[in-house]
XYZ file of C-alpha atoms in Angstrom:
655
model
C 0.000 0.000 0.000
C 1.176 3.521 -0.789
C 1.360 5.737 2.306
C 0.353 9.344 1.684
C 3.037 11.853 2.663
C 1.016 14.886 1.492
C -2.671 15.700 2.054
C -3.396 16.230 -1.656
C -2.473 14.208 -4.754
C -0.686 17.061 -6.551
C 1.129 20.295 -5.799
C -1.510 22.534 -7.438
C -4.230 21.379 -5.064
C -1.832 21.680 -2.136
C -0.954 25.259 -3.076
C -4.621 26.202 -3.519
C -5.407 24.699 -0.127
C -2.595 26.677 1.514
C -3.903 29.920 0.010
C -7.493 29.233 1.068
C -6.437 28.342 4.614
C -4.289 31.488 4.823
C -7.440 33.509 4.122
C -9.450 31.607 6.739
C -6.858 31.410 9.516
C -6.937 35.043 10.787
C -10.691 34.833 11.354
C -10.343 31.391 12.972
C -7.573 32.603 15.288
C -9.446 35.761 16.326
C -12.645 33.845 17.133
C -10.603 31.391 19.189
C -8.810 34.155 21.109
C -12.029 36.075 21.766
C -13.828 33.033 23.133
C -10.775 31.967 25.170
C -10.567 35.336 26.916
C -13.990 34.722 28.483
C -13.324 31.118 29.631
C -10.689 31.326 32.394
C -9.134 28.203 33.864
C -8.866 27.624 37.612
C -5.160 28.452 37.377
C -5.934 31.835 35.825
C -8.630 32.491 38.405
C -6.085 31.939 41.156
C -3.691 34.312 39.451
C -6.375 36.979 39.202
C -7.266 36.518 42.856
C -3.621 37.196 43.755
C -3.406 40.230 41.459
C -4.400 43.333 43.438
C -4.305 45.546 40.328
C -6.480 43.253 38.195
C -4.075 43.641 35.269
C -5.391 40.590 33.459
C -8.957 41.860 33.523
C -7.709 45.224 32.301
C -5.884 43.604 29.380
C -8.996 41.625 28.450
C -11.125 44.774 28.447
C -8.501 46.579 26.361
C -7.928 43.937 23.700
C -11.513 42.730 23.241
C -12.571 45.713 21.092
C -9.404 45.350 19.017
C -10.084 41.660 18.428
C -13.670 42.419 17.457
C -12.632 45.074 14.940
C -10.041 42.759 13.366
C -12.565 39.921 13.288
C -15.078 42.023 11.341
C -12.339 43.055 8.904
C -11.244 39.439 8.354
C -14.710 38.018 7.670
C -14.804 38.799 3.891
C -11.408 37.125 3.394
C -12.481 34.114 5.446
C -15.656 33.744 3.358
C -13.637 33.864 0.136
C -11.167 31.324 1.463
C -13.995 29.033 2.548
C -15.408 28.985 -0.986
C -12.139 27.444 -2.198
C -11.353 25.364 0.912
C -14.627 23.452 1.181
C -14.698 21.734 -2.244
C -11.002 20.919 -1.977
C -11.712 18.587 0.953
C -13.283 16.010 -1.339
C -9.819 15.433 -2.848
C -8.004 15.433 0.482
C -6.375 12.221 1.686
C -7.464 10.888 5.099
C -4.065 11.165 6.813
C -0.491 12.395 6.472
C 2.368 9.920 6.820
C 5.658 11.229 8.135
C 8.839 9.200 8.276
C 11.979 10.500 9.897
C 14.908 9.836 7.640
C 18.469 9.333 8.799
C 17.647 7.111 11.766
C 20.818 5.116 11.165
C 21.239 1.788 12.900
C 18.457 2.582 15.386
C 15.776 2.736 12.691
C 12.803 0.511 12.126
C 14.621 -1.555 9.510
C 17.188 -2.547 12.146
C 14.441 -3.496 14.618
C 13.058 -6.007 12.125
C 16.231 -8.065 12.362
C 15.964 -8.480 16.125
C 13.245 -11.117 16.201
C 13.059 -14.107 13.911
C 10.087 -15.756 15.561
C 12.297 -18.426 17.100
C 13.902 -18.808 20.486
C 12.580 -16.709 23.369
C 9.574 -14.472 22.901
C 9.498 -10.802 22.099
C 7.789 -8.041 24.063
C 5.978 -5.087 22.489
C 4.845 -2.013 24.392
C 1.718 0.009 23.533
C 0.386 3.266 25.006
C -2.725 5.355 24.446
C -3.656 8.815 25.696
C -6.260 11.510 25.172
C -4.193 14.728 25.116
C -7.003 17.300 24.597
C -5.153 19.376 21.977
C -8.221 21.320 20.909
C -8.364 24.956 19.848
C -7.618 26.937 22.998
C -11.182 28.122 23.573
C -12.524 24.548 23.441
C -9.691 23.150 25.582
C -10.626 25.634 28.307
C -13.966 23.881 28.703
C -11.849 21.053 30.168
C -9.847 23.541 32.286
C -6.804 23.386 29.991
C -5.128 26.235 28.129
C -2.163 27.180 25.943
C -2.626 24.343 23.467
C 0.531 25.081 21.449
C 2.840 25.009 24.479
C 1.137 21.902 25.827
C 1.642 20.091 22.527
C 5.390 20.671 22.636
C 5.696 19.667 26.280
C 3.566 16.541 25.800
C 5.847 15.433 22.968
C 8.960 16.068 25.037
C 7.689 14.111 28.013
C 6.569 11.122 25.978
C 9.841 11.078 24.039
C 12.074 11.378 27.081
C 10.082 8.878 29.107
C 10.124 6.256 26.356
C 13.795 6.765 25.427
C 15.180 5.969 28.888
C 16.580 2.511 29.735
C 14.026 0.020 30.994
C 14.835 -0.254 34.675
C 12.733 -1.778 37.415
C 13.254 -1.782 41.135
C 11.764 -4.694 43.049
C 11.680 -4.455 46.812
C 11.913 -7.835 48.556
C 9.987 -6.961 51.691
C 6.854 -8.455 53.251
C 5.573 -4.956 53.964
C 6.299 -3.293 50.623
C 6.521 -5.531 47.592
C 5.254 -3.231 44.887
C 7.298 -1.965 42.007
C 8.818 1.389 42.826
C 7.291 2.977 39.770
C 8.476 6.450 40.670
C 12.054 5.273 40.518
C 11.775 3.853 37.013
C 13.653 6.915 35.809
C 16.834 5.814 37.532
C 20.025 5.474 35.601
C 18.636 7.317 32.618
C 21.338 8.116 30.143
C 22.136 11.830 30.090
C 20.101 13.595 27.460
C 21.479 16.039 25.018
C 19.795 19.211 23.999
C 17.943 17.373 21.264
C 16.503 14.910 23.758
C 18.183 11.915 22.095
C 19.621 9.489 24.602
C 23.373 9.025 24.582
C 25.172 5.715 24.631
C 24.212 3.431 27.496
C 27.005 1.983 29.657
C 28.203 -1.358 28.434
C 27.068 -3.209 31.530
C 23.393 -2.430 30.813
C 22.248 -4.771 28.083
C 19.150 -4.217 26.001
C 16.734 -7.123 26.216
C 13.102 -7.388 25.318
C 12.368 -9.477 28.404
C 13.589 -6.903 30.917
C 16.492 -9.026 32.076
C 19.983 -8.086 33.160
C 22.930 -9.885 31.654
C 26.188 -9.071 33.324
C 29.389 -8.878 31.331
C 31.695 -8.016 34.179
C 32.077 -4.347 33.328
C 30.529 -1.315 34.930
C 30.528 2.260 33.841
C 32.246 4.438 36.436
C 29.409 6.954 36.326
C 26.732 4.481 37.406
C 24.984 5.439 40.629
C 24.074 1.855 41.465
C 25.406 -1.566 40.577
C 23.542 -3.773 38.156
C 22.035 -6.750 39.880
C 20.787 -10.125 38.788
C 17.395 -10.022 37.244
C 14.259 -11.881 36.424
C 13.830 -15.365 35.123
C 12.107 -14.159 32.003
C 13.624 -15.421 28.752
C 16.354 -13.318 27.227
C 16.424 -12.082 23.675
C 20.123 -11.439 23.363
C 19.781 -9.827 19.960
C 17.398 -7.107 21.112
C 18.934 -3.658 21.598
C 16.331 -2.418 24.090
C 17.771 -1.034 27.310
C 16.835 -3.037 30.353
C 18.081 -3.472 33.876
C 16.462 -4.654 37.072
C 17.731 -3.449 40.419
C 16.514 -5.726 43.208
C 16.438 -4.195 46.657
C 16.420 -6.707 49.507
C 15.013 -5.897 52.892
C 13.021 -7.558 55.642
C 10.812 -6.424 58.460
C 12.586 -5.084 61.476
C 15.513 -3.828 59.464
C 17.180 -7.214 59.089
C 20.088 -7.387 56.674
C 19.727 -9.007 53.243
C 19.857 -12.766 53.048
C 23.185 -14.479 52.854
C 22.717 -15.732 49.328
C 22.325 -12.202 47.985
C 25.224 -10.882 45.957
C 27.412 -8.341 47.681
C 26.561 -4.764 46.868
C 28.736 -3.303 44.202
C 27.446 0.208 44.586
C 25.050 2.233 46.671
C 21.684 3.446 45.424
C 21.050 7.033 46.244
C 17.923 8.177 47.991
C 15.694 10.273 45.748
C 15.330 13.940 46.096
C 11.710 13.822 45.032
C 9.999 15.142 41.958
C 9.646 18.603 40.560
C 8.831 21.729 42.544
C 5.491 21.796 44.280
C 3.285 24.721 43.516
C 0.453 25.953 41.398
C 2.426 26.496 38.208
C 1.095 24.416 35.295
C 3.526 21.768 34.136
C 3.687 23.073 30.577
C 5.417 26.157 31.946
C 8.167 24.129 33.575
C 11.555 24.035 31.961
C 13.220 20.960 30.524
C 14.737 18.945 33.288
C 11.783 18.871 35.632
C 10.454 15.653 36.996
C 8.049 15.312 34.122
C 10.251 15.993 31.127
C 13.319 14.072 32.306
C 15.453 16.466 30.339
C 18.187 16.881 32.908
C 21.099 14.453 33.283
C 20.653 14.559 37.033
C 16.865 14.475 37.193
C 16.654 10.699 37.192
C 19.948 9.760 38.834
C 18.869 11.640 41.936
C 15.750 9.510 42.253
C 16.950 5.919 41.993
C 15.182 4.881 45.156
C 12.258 6.845 46.541
C 11.602 7.344 50.214
C 9.332 4.315 50.269
C 12.358 2.038 49.809
C 13.925 3.252 53.046
C 17.172 5.108 53.664
C 19.387 2.052 53.904
C 18.459 0.259 50.691
C 21.175 -0.681 48.261
C 21.306 -2.181 44.805
C 22.334 -5.731 44.173
C 25.914 -6.354 43.269
C 27.384 -7.524 40.027
C 27.319 -11.241 39.333
C 30.703 -12.831 39.689
C 31.936 -16.388 39.536
C 28.744 -17.684 41.128
C 26.503 -15.657 38.839
C 24.416 -18.676 37.851
C 23.623 -19.521 41.461
C 22.899 -15.923 42.331
C 20.775 -15.529 39.240
C 18.715 -18.554 40.220
C 18.141 -17.196 43.716
C 17.034 -13.889 42.278
C 14.579 -15.623 39.987
C 12.891 -17.352 42.897
C 12.686 -14.169 44.910
C 11.247 -12.156 42.033
C 8.582 -14.776 41.345
C 7.638 -14.858 45.022
C 7.503 -11.089 45.138
C 5.229 -11.045 42.110
C 2.849 -13.502 43.756
C 2.768 -11.380 46.873
C 2.163 -8.213 44.890
C -0.546 -9.571 42.645
C -2.037 -12.817 43.921
C -4.738 -12.699 41.232
C -2.556 -11.735 38.275
C 0.292 -13.129 36.219
C 1.461 -9.654 35.191
C 2.642 -6.450 36.830
C 0.357 -3.451 37.158
C 1.175 -0.045 38.540
C 0.643 3.680 38.670
C 3.793 5.003 37.021
C 5.210 8.515 36.919
C 6.709 7.870 33.471
C 5.826 6.383 30.126
C 7.212 2.866 29.747
C 10.785 2.618 28.571
C 11.223 1.248 25.062
C 7.693 2.213 24.030
C 6.996 0.744 20.586
C 3.569 2.100 19.593
C 1.714 5.251 20.657
C -1.944 6.062 19.940
C -3.225 9.547 20.764
C -6.706 11.047 20.657
C -7.959 14.648 20.463
C -4.995 15.994 18.513
C -7.447 18.281 16.739
C -5.429 21.482 16.337
C -3.243 21.372 13.211
C -0.455 23.570 14.543
C -0.357 21.600 17.775
C -0.215 18.351 15.786
C 2.829 19.614 13.891
C 4.623 20.605 17.101
C 3.771 17.272 18.705
C 4.966 15.352 15.652
C 8.315 17.165 15.643
C 8.916 16.231 19.272
C 7.840 12.606 18.875
C 10.142 12.162 15.885
C 13.005 12.333 18.359
C 12.044 8.764 19.272
C 9.455 7.393 16.804
C 10.488 6.988 13.188
C 7.000 6.567 11.706
C 4.052 8.882 12.451
C 0.519 9.297 11.057
C -1.222 12.573 11.889
C -3.981 14.931 10.697
C -6.184 11.851 10.382
C -9.747 12.363 9.229
C -11.940 14.238 6.794
C -13.158 17.816 6.544
C -16.161 19.485 4.970
C -19.047 17.425 3.608
C -18.074 13.822 2.962
C -20.747 11.471 1.695
C -23.673 11.142 4.084
C -21.773 12.641 6.996
C -22.503 16.124 8.282
C -20.112 19.017 7.788
C -16.799 18.448 9.594
C -14.872 21.352 11.085
C -12.301 19.167 12.872
C -10.454 16.003 11.941
C -10.635 12.756 13.942
C -7.952 13.872 16.415
C -6.134 10.541 16.054
C -2.341 10.322 15.867
C -0.232 7.166 15.647
C 3.513 6.841 16.206
C 5.596 3.701 15.742
C 9.167 2.491 15.942
C 8.348 -0.286 13.467
C 7.554 0.156 9.766
C 3.923 0.694 8.829
C 2.684 -1.567 6.033
C -1.000 -0.713 5.583
C -3.387 1.968 6.840
C -7.148 2.473 6.714
C -9.386 5.114 8.249
C -13.161 5.100 8.635
C -15.373 7.907 9.921
C -18.311 7.026 12.179
C -21.511 8.155 10.418
C -23.729 7.980 13.532
C -22.981 11.070 15.611
C -24.957 13.993 16.932
C -24.632 17.281 18.808
C -21.135 18.774 19.092
C -19.438 15.455 18.273
C -20.873 15.634 14.757
C -18.530 18.552 13.984
C -15.467 16.270 14.327
C -14.735 13.334 12.044
C -14.349 10.861 14.885
C -13.618 7.408 13.603
C -11.175 4.524 13.706
C -7.631 4.210 12.380
C -6.413 0.722 11.439
C -2.754 -0.131 10.994
C -0.676 -3.102 10.026
C 2.965 -3.020 11.116
C 5.870 -5.331 10.472
C 7.757 -6.332 13.620
C 10.123 -9.023 12.364
C 10.785 -11.780 9.849
C 11.476 -15.483 10.113
C 14.580 -17.245 8.779
C 12.322 -18.358 5.907
C 11.610 -14.686 5.057
C 8.056 -14.795 6.342
C 6.943 -11.414 7.625
C 5.894 -11.153 11.269
C 3.173 -8.522 11.513
C 0.862 -6.963 14.052
C -2.496 -5.180 13.845
C -3.382 -2.044 15.811
C -6.650 -0.095 15.856
C -7.051 3.318 17.471
C -10.444 4.944 17.957
C -12.370 7.701 19.741
C -16.048 7.032 20.384
C -19.007 9.374 20.826
C -18.664 11.503 23.966
C -22.075 12.417 25.527
C -22.639 9.902 28.309
C -26.367 9.562 27.686
C -25.928 8.359 24.068
C -25.246 4.668 24.737
C -27.014 3.521 21.596
C -24.721 5.629 19.406
C -21.585 4.209 21.026
C -22.878 0.648 20.677
C -23.480 1.275 16.983
C -19.938 2.598 16.659
C -18.584 -0.518 18.406
C -20.499 -2.654 15.905
C -18.901 -0.730 13.040
C -15.497 -1.010 14.685
C -15.768 -4.805 14.792
C -16.855 -5.000 11.161
C -14.065 -2.677 10.036
C -11.503 -4.667 12.036
C -12.505 -7.887 10.263
C -12.535 -6.197 6.849
C -9.106 -4.623 7.379
C -7.480 -7.897 8.400
C -9.074 -9.701 5.468
C -8.115 -7.055 2.900
C -4.510 -6.681 4.068
C -3.687 -10.321 4.728
C -1.446 -11.993 2.169
C -1.502 -15.349 3.913
C -3.436 -18.520 3.359
C -3.382 -21.979 4.872
C -1.424 -23.263 1.905
C 0.903 -20.255 1.701
C 1.458 -18.618 5.123
C 3.487 -15.616 3.988
C 2.776 -13.695 7.197
C 2.646 -14.566 10.864
C 0.379 -12.421 13.075
C 2.023 -11.635 16.413
C -0.624 -9.399 18.022
C -3.957 -7.668 17.473
C -4.557 -4.622 19.704
C -7.479 -2.173 19.967
C -7.117 0.999 22.023
C -8.442 4.500 22.444
C -10.917 6.701 24.285
C -14.188 4.737 24.405
C -16.041 7.379 26.467
C -17.751 4.804 28.688
C -16.583 2.985 31.794
C -17.108 -0.476 33.201
C -18.838 0.630 36.408
C -21.561 3.125 35.516
C -25.067 1.686 35.419
C -25.727 4.090 32.526
C -23.122 2.271 30.414
C -24.515 -1.266 30.704
C -25.116 -1.607 26.970
C -21.488 -0.847 26.110
C -20.160 -3.019 28.936
C -21.902 -6.066 27.476
C -20.813 -5.485 23.889
C -19.450 -8.465 21.972
C -16.149 -6.630 21.353
C -15.124 -7.726 24.853
C -15.642 -11.377 23.946
C -13.209 -11.124 21.023
C -10.671 -8.879 22.755
C -9.436 -9.108 26.311
C -9.429 -6.126 28.657
C -6.668 -6.700 31.257
C -8.431 -4.402 33.772
C -11.839 -6.027 33.648
C -13.372 -9.052 35.377
C -16.669 -8.809 33.539
C -19.475 -6.402 32.656
C -19.774 -3.891 35.481
C -16.918 -5.444 37.481
C -13.346 -4.129 37.503
C -10.244 -5.752 38.903
C -9.352 -4.291 42.308
C -6.181 -2.582 41.092
C -7.765 -0.850 38.073
C -8.256 2.904 38.464
C -10.066 5.553 36.452
C -8.395 7.427 33.631
C -10.601 10.532 33.609
C -9.409 13.259 35.977
C -11.627 15.726 37.797
C -10.850 18.868 35.802
C -11.389 21.176 38.776
C -8.268 19.837 40.470
C -5.796 19.795 37.560
C -3.661 22.611 39.005
C -3.830 21.726 42.701
C -0.485 21.550 44.440
C -1.028 17.913 45.388
C -1.173 16.792 41.738
C 0.805 19.437 39.847
C 3.776 17.141 39.064
C 3.919 13.536 37.816
C 5.398 12.314 41.114
C 2.750 14.104 43.153
C -0.111 12.796 41.035
C 1.312 9.284 41.223
C 1.425 9.367 45.010
C -2.115 10.746 45.213
C -3.556 8.043 42.935
C -1.906 5.272 44.932
C -4.302 6.033 47.810
C -8.055 5.568 47.860
C -8.574 9.009 49.360
C -6.546 10.634 46.595
C -8.444 8.813 43.869
C -11.778 9.927 45.294
C -10.543 13.494 45.393
C -8.988 13.838 41.935
C -10.634 11.271 39.652
C -13.996 11.584 37.926
C -16.322 8.864 39.199
C -19.170 6.930 37.616
C -22.639 8.322 38.132
C -26.000 6.639 38.234
C -29.355 8.096 37.255
C -31.219 5.723 39.534
C -29.204 6.447 42.669
C -29.657 10.187 42.491
C -26.195 10.600 44.003
C -24.549 12.416 41.132
C -21.497 14.251 42.393
C -21.305 12.342 45.697
C -18.137 10.338 45.142
C -18.105 8.650 48.534
C -21.177 6.560 47.633
C -20.118 5.569 44.143
C -18.659 2.318 42.924
C -15.153 1.708 41.613
C -11.876 3.601 41.504
C -12.944 6.221 38.980
C -14.186 6.306 35.381
C -11.853 4.223 33.242
C -12.749 5.327 29.716
C -9.344 4.832 28.047
C -8.956 1.207 26.987
C -6.181 -1.108 25.848
C -7.497 -4.451 24.526
C -5.700 -7.372 22.916
C -6.833 -10.475 21.039
C -5.960 -13.950 22.230
C -7.271 -15.614 19.084
C -6.616 -15.068 15.401
C -2.852 -14.951 15.872
C -0.253 -17.237 14.378
C -1.043 -20.857 15.307
C 0.740 -21.961 18.480
C 1.652 -18.367 19.378
C 0.417 -16.615 22.493
C 0.224 -12.907 23.329
C 0.143 -12.394 27.095
C 0.155 -9.180 29.102
C 3.453 -8.634 30.888
C 2.782 -5.192 32.371
C -0.069 -2.704 32.579
C 0.463 0.913 33.652
C -1.566 3.997 34.487
C 0.737 6.933 33.735
C 0.891 10.319 35.455
C 3.672 11.890 33.356
C 1.257 14.249 31.585
C -0.082 15.782 34.816
C -1.327 19.319 34.220
C -1.219 18.835 30.444
C -4.388 16.798 29.880
C -7.460 15.644 31.777
C -6.863 11.945 31.057
C -4.396 9.397 32.402
C -2.475 7.605 29.643
C -2.423 3.825 29.879
C 0.240 1.422 28.623
C 0.463 -2.318 28.106
C 3.432 -4.558 27.385
C 2.657 -7.800 25.533
C 4.946 -10.825 25.486
C 4.534 -12.792 22.268
C 5.805 -16.362 22.464
C 5.116 -19.751 20.911
C 3.614 -22.761 22.603
C 6.843 -24.684 22.022
C 8.776 -22.059 23.936
C 6.311 -22.293 26.826
C 6.806 -26.057 26.960
């Protein structure tokens, strides 16, 4: 399939579109600024309350007449531009494909050689987030502002979080056996001004299975020694950074067990996250706790206060490395059972995006300028990006579209095929945006017999108004049909000639319904959940105990307690914090709307990450290895991103 790198098939149409948009843009910008000046955020209200001279109100009163006069003057030009712009949309392509050239040995082509479908399995990491990059006046309805600055900061945080080495800290303690998610940033390679990670010390090997393999050497700048790691299978050919630091400790302050390796270096106690205050995070400079831009930002936080002041990292494996490795395997497995007695995978609230993130799906990237800024930042890590997805104007039976779908997809692996479909059944304000579903086929490897190993990903954003369950159910029906059609139309395999092996099939996005609200019963029982597994769900209306909501209470976005990723993480780890800062399900029958203390669940989880367990390559299994709720975008959006790491392996390997 040919991927479209320009929105129009020829340069003449592109030039005409640029001219027409140049005529429209001044009017669009002035309307946006006028409306935004009358929709203050809670942060701006606090600033005005602290301003004895009321300078901001004075500026608004001064500039409003000027904006109005300019708006009236720009209307004739905008009308002329619209006459050219509207018919051009029928020739517009449904997305723009951007590939970063000059990726060198770290590019997607090199990643394809890492996995041949034999030996140990391969892990793939997916993330989805609603980033609310609307025109500024519309974003303020959700208590967010400065869309252009937020777009740049969101891209920086995602890029820097994903580009760090994959490091986990397990605490072997009966009283605290959770993953120290806040310390995942430890040992991050110093970042240059361009945000691209520098070379990782030779003693930290990249493995897809998050396992340490010692080679006897240690970089003198390391703050902690590399310790033995998990018993997960090792993919020695994978260049993904990974290291596990295991911290041993028992109740009563007893020393580590005798079979532990001797410490080779001391882990430093963290200095905490970014500054506490009421300043929005998109005004922070690079190097804060959210952007990870400083060489010292992560090294100072190897072990958080929860690990205790006397914790130390495990030492390097020596002559008895096999014995020590075996002991560590047993301890890690036991710790996992203690942490999650009902699960075979890790789950956490993390202050950072997962390291070695492979695929990113974003929703509500509606503003074109913000999409461009976001794309430029993400290209520091992702080689392949699809943006400006959707249709404009009048398309077929759909109503007039002022905004695109808001979907954006970024990948480290080459994209093979793409399809986009717009939902025809929408109403109210949602009908002005071309919400739909984006379907992608990516290549993630090849077998020794030159068979392609591929994966399927679908990203969507469903109808928003909570009362319109029937519309969302209809969209889920269409989504299932489109998924089946896309796989059938893009598959080049048959039983007699299996040219491709399917490694995974993932569906993600903002579904705009949760699994707890009684008002969402129709969606909760949809057949999509019988074909795809939701790792956070036990059944219709029943969540797993550790699952939390992904929709934040917009009134508290700028509170001091949640103004940094570390702060928000700590708040969401407690039930009291979740009830204070998450939006909760409501029920028409209970009449308790707004009374969080009487409502069910840990918040409204409307951002989903689903994966198929059937329809993959025969004898292959895709199992969840990790699931994360991410706080790194605190203050930048009203949703929590979610991430999932899948381990793809064959039945023979399991045996």
